[in-house]
CSV table of C-alpha atoms in Angstrom, one decimal:
chain,number,residue,atom,x,y,z
A,1402,ARG,CA,56.2,-46.8,187.8
A,1403,GLY,CA,55.4,-43.3,186.5
A,1404,GLU,CA,54.4,-40.0,187.9
A,1405,ILE,CA,51.8,-38.6,190.3
A,1406,LEU,CA,50.2,-35.5,188.7
A,1407,MET,CA,49.4,-32.5,190.9
A,1408,GLY,CA,45.8,-32.2,191.9
A,1409,GLU,CA,45.0,-35.8,191.0
A,1410,ALA,CA,44.6,-39.0,193.1
A,1411,PRO,CA,47.3,-41.6,192.3
A,1412,ALA,CA,46.0,-44.3,190.0
A,1413,VAL,CA,48.3,-47.1,191.2
A,1414,LYS,CA,49.3,-48.8,194.4
A,1415,LEU,CA,53.0,-49.0,195.4
A,1416,GLU,CA,54.5,-52.4,196.2
A,1417,THR,CA,57.8,-53.1,198.0
A,1418,GLY,CA,60.7,-51.9,196.0
A,1419,GLU,CA,58.7,-49.6,193.8
A,1420,ALA,CA,58.6,-45.8,193.5
A,1421,LEU,CA,56.7,-43.0,191.8
A,1422,ARG,CA,57.8,-39.6,190.8
A,1423,ILE,CA,55.9,-37.0,192.9
A,1424,SER,CA,56.0,-33.2,193.1
A,1425,THR,CA,55.9,-31.2,196.3
A,1426,GLY,CA,52.3,-31.1,197.5
A,1427,GLY,CA,51.2,-34.2,195.6
A,1428,MET,CA,49.1,-36.9,197.1
A,1429,LEU,CA,50.9,-40.1,198.3
A,1430,PRO,CA,49.7,-43.3,196.6
A,1431,GLU,CA,48.5,-46.2,198.5
A,1432,GLY,CA,51.4,-48.2,199.8
A,1433,GLY,CA,53.7,-45.2,199.9
A,1434,ASN,CA,54.9,-43.8,203.3
A,1435,ALA,CA,57.9,-41.6,202.6
A,1436,VAL,CA,59.4,-39.3,200.0
A,1437,VAL,CA,63.1,-39.0,199.0
A,1438,MET,CA,64.3,-35.8,197.4
A,1439,VAL,CA,65.1,-36.1,193.7
A,1440,GLU,CA,68.6,-34.8,194.2
A,1441,HIS,CA,69.4,-37.9,196.3
A,1442,THR,CA,68.4,-40.2,193.5
A,1443,GLU,CA,69.6,-41.3,190.1
A,1444,PHE,CA,68.0,-43.2,187.2
A,1445,LEU,CA,70.3,-46.1,186.3
A,1446,SER,CA,67.9,-47.3,183.6
A,1447,ALA,CA,64.3,-46.8,182.5
A,1448,ASP,CA,63.1,-49.1,185.3
A,1449,THR,CA,65.9,-48.9,187.9
A,1450,LEU,CA,66.3,-46.0,190.4
A,1451,ALA,CA,69.3,-45.6,192.7
A,1452,VAL,CA,68.5,-44.0,196.1
A,1453,TYR,CA,71.6,-42.5,197.8
A,1454,LYS,CA,69.9,-41.4,201.1
A,1455,ALA,CA,67.7,-43.4,203.3
A,1456,VAL,CA,64.4,-42.0,204.5
A,1457,ALA,CA,62.3,-43.0,207.5
A,1458,PRO,CA,58.6,-43.7,207.3
A,1459,GLY,CA,56.8,-40.4,207.1
A,1460,GLU,CA,59.8,-38.4,206.1
A,1461,ASN,CA,59.1,-35.4,203.8
A,1462,THR,CA,55.3,-36.0,204.1
A,1463,ILE,CA,52.4,-34.4,205.9
A,1464,ALA,CA,50.1,-36.8,207.7
A,1465,ARG,CA,46.4,-36.5,207.6
A,1466,GLY,CA,45.3,-34.3,210.6
A,1467,GLU,CA,48.8,-33.1,211.2
A,1468,ASP,CA,47.8,-29.4,210.6
A,1469,LEU,CA,44.4,-29.7,212.2
A,1470,ARG,CA,42.6,-32.7,213.8
A,1471,ALA,CA,38.9,-33.2,213.5
A,1472,GLY,CA,37.2,-31.4,216.4
A,1473,ALA,CA,40.3,-29.3,217.4
A,1474,GLU,CA,39.9,-25.6,218.2
A,1475,VAL,CA,41.1,-23.5,215.2
A,1476,LEU,CA,40.9,-20.0,216.7
A,1477,PRO,CA,40.2,-19.2,220.3
A,1478,ALA,CA,37.5,-16.7,221.2
A,1479,GLY,CA,38.8,-13.2,221.9
A,1480,GLN,CA,41.6,-13.3,219.3
A,1481,ARG,CA,41.9,-10.6,216.7
A,1482,LEU,CA,42.0,-12.0,213.2
A,1483,ARG,CA,45.6,-11.9,211.8
A,1484,PRO,CA,46.6,-12.6,208.2
A,1485,GLN,CA,47.6,-16.2,209.1
A,1486,ASP,CA,44.2,-16.7,210.8
A,1487,LEU,CA,42.4,-15.6,207.6
A,1488,GLY,CA,44.5,-18.1,205.7
A,1489,ILE,CA,43.6,-21.1,207.8
A,1490,LEU,CA,39.9,-20.1,207.7
A,1491,ALA,CA,40.1,-20.1,203.9
A,1492,SER,CA,41.8,-23.5,204.0
A,1493,LEU,CA,38.7,-24.8,205.9
A,1494,GLY,CA,36.3,-23.2,203.5
A,1495,LYS,CA,35.1,-20.8,206.2
A,1496,MET,CA,34.3,-17.6,204.2
A,1497,GLU,CA,32.3,-16.0,207.0
A,1498,VAL,CA,32.8,-16.2,210.8
A,1499,GLU,CA,31.1,-14.5,213.7
A,1500,VAL,CA,33.1,-11.6,215.1
A,1501,ALA,CA,32.5,-9.0,217.8
A,1502,ALA,CA,31.1,-5.7,216.7
A,1503,ARG,CA,33.6,-2.9,216.7
A,1504,PRO,CA,32.8,-0.5,219.5
A,1505,ARG,CA,31.9,3.0,218.4
A,1506,VAL,CA,34.0,5.7,220.2
A,1507,ALA,CA,33.3,9.4,220.3
A,1508,LEU,CA,36.1,11.8,221.0
A,1509,LEU,CA,35.6,15.4,222.2
A,1510,SER,CA,38.2,18.0,222.9
A,1511,THR,CA,37.4,20.8,225.2
A,1512,GLY,CA,39.1,24.2,225.6
A,1513,ASP,CA,38.8,27.8,224.5
A,1514,GLU,CA,42.4,27.8,223.6
A,1515,LEU,CA,42.2,25.0,221.0
A,1516,VAL,CA,42.1,25.5,217.3
A,1517,PRO,CA,42.0,22.8,214.5
A,1518,PRO,CA,45.5,21.7,213.5
A,1519,GLU,CA,45.1,23.1,210.0
A,1520,GLU,CA,44.7,26.6,211.4
A,1521,VAL,CA,47.5,28.9,212.5
A,1522,PRO,CA,47.1,29.5,216.3
A,1523,GLY,CA,46.7,33.1,217.5
A,1524,PRO,CA,48.0,34.5,220.7
A,1525,GLY,CA,47.1,32.2,223.6
A,1526,GLN,CA,45.9,29.4,221.3
A,1527,ILE,CA,47.3,26.0,220.5
A,1528,ARG,CA,46.5,23.3,217.9
A,1529,GLU,CA,44.3,20.5,219.1
A,1530,THR,CA,46.2,17.2,218.9
A,1531,ASN,CA,44.6,14.9,221.4
A,1532,SER,CA,41.8,13.7,219.3
A,1533,TYR,CA,44.2,12.5,216.6
A,1534,THR,CA,46.5,10.7,219.0
A,1535,LEU,CA,43.6,9.0,220.8
A,1536,ALA,CA,41.8,8.2,217.6
A,1537,ALA,CA,44.8,6.3,216.4
A,1538,LEU,CA,45.1,4.4,219.7
A,1539,ALA,CA,41.4,3.5,219.7
A,1540,GLU,CA,41.5,2.3,216.1
A,1541,GLN,CA,44.4,0.0,217.2
A,1542,CYS,CA,42.0,-1.5,219.7
A,1543,GLY,CA,39.5,-2.2,216.9
A,1544,ALA,CA,37.2,0.7,217.5
A,1545,GLU,CA,35.3,2.8,215.0
A,1546,VAL,CA,36.2,6.4,216.0
A,1547,SER,CA,34.4,9.7,215.5
A,1548,ARG,CA,36.2,12.9,216.3
A,1549,LEU,CA,33.4,15.2,217.2
A,1550,GLY,CA,35.4,18.4,217.3
A,1551,ILE,CA,36.3,21.1,219.8
A,1552,VAL,CA,33.9,22.2,222.5
A,1553,PRO,CA,34.4,25.6,224.3
A,1554,ASP,CA,34.8,25.8,228.1
A,1555,GLU,CA,31.1,26.4,228.6
A,1556,ARG,CA,28.7,24.1,230.4
A,1557,GLU,CA,25.8,24.6,228.0
A,1558,ALA,CA,28.0,23.9,225.0
A,1559,LEU,CA,29.5,20.8,226.6
A,1560,MET,CA,26.1,19.4,227.6
A,1561,ALA,CA,24.8,20.0,224.1
A,1562,ALA,CA,27.8,18.1,222.6
A,1563,LEU,CA,27.4,15.2,225.1
A,1564,GLN,CA,23.7,14.9,224.2
A,1565,LYS,CA,24.8,13.9,220.7
A,1566,THR,CA,26.9,10.9,221.9
A,1567,ALA,CA,23.9,8.7,222.8
A,1568,GLY,CA,24.6,6.3,219.9
A,1569,TYR,CA,28.2,5.6,220.9
A,1570,ASP,CA,29.5,2.7,223.0
A,1571,CYS,CA,32.2,4.8,224.7
A,1572,VAL,CA,32.8,8.6,225.0
A,1573,VAL,CA,36.2,10.1,225.7
A,1574,LEU,CA,36.8,13.8,226.5
A,1575,THR,CA,40.1,15.5,226.9
A,1576,GLY,CA,40.5,18.8,228.8
A,1577,GLY,CA,38.2,20.2,231.5
A,1578,SER,CA,38.8,17.3,233.9
A,1579,SER,CA,40.5,19.3,236.7
A,1580,ALA,CA,38.7,21.3,239.4
A,1581,GLY,CA,39.0,24.8,238.0
A,1582,ILE,CA,36.0,27.1,237.5
A,1583,ARG,CA,36.0,26.4,233.8
A,1584,ASP,CA,36.3,22.6,234.1
A,1585,HIS,CA,32.8,21.3,233.5
A,1586,VAL,CA,33.3,17.7,232.4
A,1587,ALA,CA,32.6,15.9,235.7
A,1588,ALA,CA,29.5,18.0,236.3
A,1589,CYS,CA,28.1,17.4,232.8
A,1590,ILE,CA,28.7,13.7,233.0
A,1591,ALA,CA,26.9,13.6,236.4
A,1592,ALA,CA,24.0,15.6,234.9
A,1593,LEU,CA,23.5,13.1,232.0
A,1594,GLY,CA,22.0,10.3,234.2
A,1595,ARG,CA,22.7,7.6,236.7
A,1596,PRO,CA,25.0,6.5,238.2
A,1597,GLY,CA,27.1,9.3,236.8
A,1598,VAL,CA,30.6,10.0,237.9
A,1599,LEU,CA,32.1,6.9,239.6
A,1600,PHE,CA,35.5,8.4,240.4
A,1601,HIS,CA,37.3,11.7,239.8
A,1602,GLY,CA,41.1,11.6,240.3
A,1603,VAL,CA,43.6,8.8,240.2
A,1604,SER,CA,46.8,8.5,242.3
A,1605,MET,CA,49.2,8.7,239.3
A,1606,ARG,CA,51.3,11.1,237.4
A,1607,PRO,CA,50.8,12.2,234.7
A,1608,GLY,CA,47.0,12.1,234.3
A,1609,LYS,CA,45.8,12.5,237.9
A,1610,PRO,CA,42.5,14.4,237.2
A,1611,LEU,CA,41.0,11.4,235.3
A,1612,ILE,CA,37.3,11.0,235.4
A,1613,TYR,CA,35.3,7.9,234.9
A,1614,GLY,CA,31.5,7.8,234.7
A,1615,LEU,CA,28.8,5.5,233.6
A,1616,VAL,CA,25.4,6.6,232.3
A,1617,ASP,CA,22.8,4.0,231.2
A,1618,GLY,CA,25.6,1.5,230.8
A,1619,ARG,CA,27.7,3.8,228.6
A,1620,PRO,CA,31.2,4.6,229.8
A,1621,TYR,CA,32.5,8.2,229.8
A,1622,PHE,CA,36.1,9.1,230.3
A,1623,GLY,CA,37.4,12.6,231.1
A,1624,LEU,CA,41.2,12.8,230.4
A,1625,SER,CA,43.6,15.6,231.1
A,1626,GLY,CA,44.1,18.0,228.2
A,1627,ASN,CA,47.9,17.7,228.5
A,1628,PRO,CA,48.9,15.5,225.6
A,1629,THR,CA,51.1,13.0,227.5
A,1630,SER,CA,48.6,12.9,230.4
A,1631,ALA,CA,45.9,12.0,227.9
A,1632,LEU,CA,48.1,9.4,226.3
A,1633,VAL,CA,48.9,7.7,229.6
A,1634,GLY,CA,45.3,7.9,230.8
A,1635,PHE,CA,44.1,6.3,227.6
A,1636,LEU,CA,46.6,3.5,227.7
A,1637,LEU,CA,45.9,2.6,231.4
A,1638,PHE,CA,42.1,3.0,231.5
A,1639,VAL,CA,40.4,3.4,228.1
A,1640,ARG,CA,42.3,0.8,226.2
A,1641,PRO,CA,41.6,-2.1,228.5
A,1642,LEU,CA,37.9,-1.3,228.4
A,1643,LEU,CA,37.9,-1.2,224.6
A,1644,TRP,CA,39.5,-4.6,224.6
A,1645,ARG,CA,36.8,-5.8,226.9
A,1646,LEU,CA,34.1,-4.4,224.6
A,1647,THR,CA,35.5,-6.2,221.6
A,1648,GLY,CA,36.0,-9.4,223.6
A,1649,GLU,CA,39.7,-9.3,222.7
A,1650,LYS,CA,41.8,-11.2,225.3
A,1651,LYS,CA,44.9,-9.0,225.2
A,1652,VAL,CA,47.9,-9.2,227.5
A,1653,VAL,CA,50.1,-6.1,227.4
A,1654,PRO,CA,53.7,-7.2,227.4
A,1655,ARG,CA,55.5,-5.9,230.5
A,1656,PHE,CA,59.1,-6.5,231.5
A,1657,TRP,CA,61.8,-4.8,233.6
A,1658,ALA,CA,64.7,-2.6,232.7
A,1659,ARG,CA,67.4,-0.7,234.6
A,1660,THR,CA,67.1,3.0,234.7
A,1661,GLU,CA,70.1,5.1,233.6
A,1662,ARG,CA,69.5,7.9,236.1
A,1663,ASN,CA,67.8,8.6,239.4
A,1664,LEU,CA,64.1,9.4,239.3
A,1665,SER,CA,62.2,11.1,242.1
A,1666,SER,CA,58.6,10.2,243.0
A,1667,THR,CA,56.1,11.0,245.7
A,1668,GLY,CA,54.9,8.2,247.9
A,1669,GLY,CA,51.2,7.4,247.5
A,1670,ARG,CA,51.0,7.7,243.8
A,1671,GLU,CA,52.2,5.8,240.7
A,1672,ASP,CA,54.5,7.7,238.4
A,1673,TYR,CA,54.8,6.8,234.7
A,1674,VAL,CA,58.0,8.2,233.1
A,1675,ARG,CA,58.5,8.3,229.4
A,1676,ALA,CA,61.7,6.4,228.4
A,1677,TYR,CA,63.7,4.9,225.6
A,1678,VAL,CA,64.4,1.3,226.3
A,1679,TYR,CA,67.3,-0.5,224.7
A,1680,GLU,CA,69.4,-3.7,225.2
A,1681,LYS,CA,73.0,-3.5,226.3
A,1682,GLU,CA,75.3,-6.4,227.1
A,1683,GLY,CA,72.3,-8.8,227.6
A,1684,GLN,CA,70.3,-6.5,229.9
A,1685,TRP,CA,67.5,-4.0,229.2
A,1686,TRP,CA,68.2,-0.4,230.1
A,1687,ALA,CA,65.9,2.6,230.1
A,1688,ARG,CA,66.9,6.2,229.3
A,1689,PRO,CA,64.3,8.4,231.0
A,1690,ILE,CA,62.9,11.3,228.9
A,1691,LEU,CA,61.9,14.0,231.3
A,1692,GLY,CA,59.6,16.9,230.6
A,1693,GLN,CA,56.2,18.4,231.4
A,1694,SER,CA,53.1,16.5,230.5
A,1695,ASN,CA,52.2,19.1,227.9
A,1696,LEU,CA,55.3,18.2,225.9
A,1697,LEU,CA,54.2,15.7,223.3
A,1698,SER,CA,57.7,15.4,221.9
A,1699,THR,CA,58.7,13.4,225.0
A,1700,ALA,CA,56.3,10.7,224.0
A,1701,VAL,CA,57.5,10.8,220.4
A,1702,ARG,CA,61.1,10.1,221.5
A,1703,ALA,CA,60.0,7.4,223.9
A,1704,ASN,CA,59.2,3.8,223.2
A,1705,ALA,CA,58.0,2.8,226.7
A,1706,LEU,CA,56.7,4.0,230.1
A,1707,LEU,CA,58.6,3.3,233.3
A,1708,ARG,CA,56.3,2.6,236.3
A,1709,ILE,CA,57.4,3.8,239.7
A,1710,PRO,CA,55.1,2.1,242.2
A,1711,GLU,CA,53.1,4.1,244.7
A,1712,ASN,CA,55.0,2.8,247.7
A,1713,SER,CA,58.3,4.1,246.3
A,1714,GLU,CA,60.0,7.5,246.6
A,1715,GLY,CA,61.9,7.1,243.4
A,1716,ALA,CA,64.7,5.1,241.8
A,1717,GLU,CA,68.5,5.1,241.8
A,1718,PRO,CA,70.7,4.6,238.7
A,1719,GLY,CA,70.7,0.9,237.9
A,1720,ASP,CA,67.4,0.1,239.7
A,1721,TRP,CA,65.0,-2.2,238.0
A,1722,LEU,CA,61.7,-0.7,237.0
A,1723,GLU,CA,58.6,-2.2,235.3
A,1724,VAL,CA,58.3,-1.3,231.7
A,1725,LEU,CA,55.1,-0.7,229.7
A,1726,LEU,CA,55.9,-0.7,226.0
A,1727,LEU,CA,54.3,1.9,223.7
A,1728,GLY,CA,53.4,1.0,220.2
A,1729,GLN,CA,51.2,-1.7,218.8
A,1730,PHE,CA,50.3,-3.4,222.1
């Protein structure tokens, strides 16, 4: 009986034994309830169509409300907008939606031995890398990050730098978190206001000398200056807080893998071992990557952390250990 043009409502009603040519995405006419693919048909004459494959009611069609029903939740609160989410919002004509404000994070690196990465280190100096690693991690969490530079190991200089962080939602420092005579982070956070430092030191390795403080509702973190210690501390403590600040309901994928080799641990603390996790014969295996916490290359070669629980004294080859994946999570 003719053809249904794209973007137009059908002008005729189908009766029993009748058909209309329709393109993919066209609107079904009144009386029509299924579509048969053109390759399963043949015109025998100008008004006679042979159909070589039966179709059931609703076949090759999309029913009204099949994609979204009236009143249904489109996107849950706490979900970061993905490309497909933007597409479905556009399909609903929603060009603006209310979202959480991106938390503003300030990063400070402390240490007399640090120089910017574009400089050539002199004797006893090293390039500062933590602010770049942690800035990228914070941005993955949806934060707006400001790297505020390198602060020498002097209390007055650190206090002056911290005074400039009042406009930020979270402040992260690396270095100066231990208990040495030139480690001033804890004392400076305590001097900023109340309640000050809430804890100093965590039963884990790497990253034991971690500091957490709260001043006028603003969180302060003091992470170890060793690169992998700072990385682990950020993943376990800072990242969950940033997700909370954005309202993002994020679940870190964890699973278990079998370790290739024995790993020692000290009871009473959690150990996080860099590892490369892979699949072999239907099981997940982990190849531990050992090295000091100041060796950033161990984290580069890893794709996961193995967790040795605090009530364990290590693991034997073949033991199952919990895995925390590194990457976009």
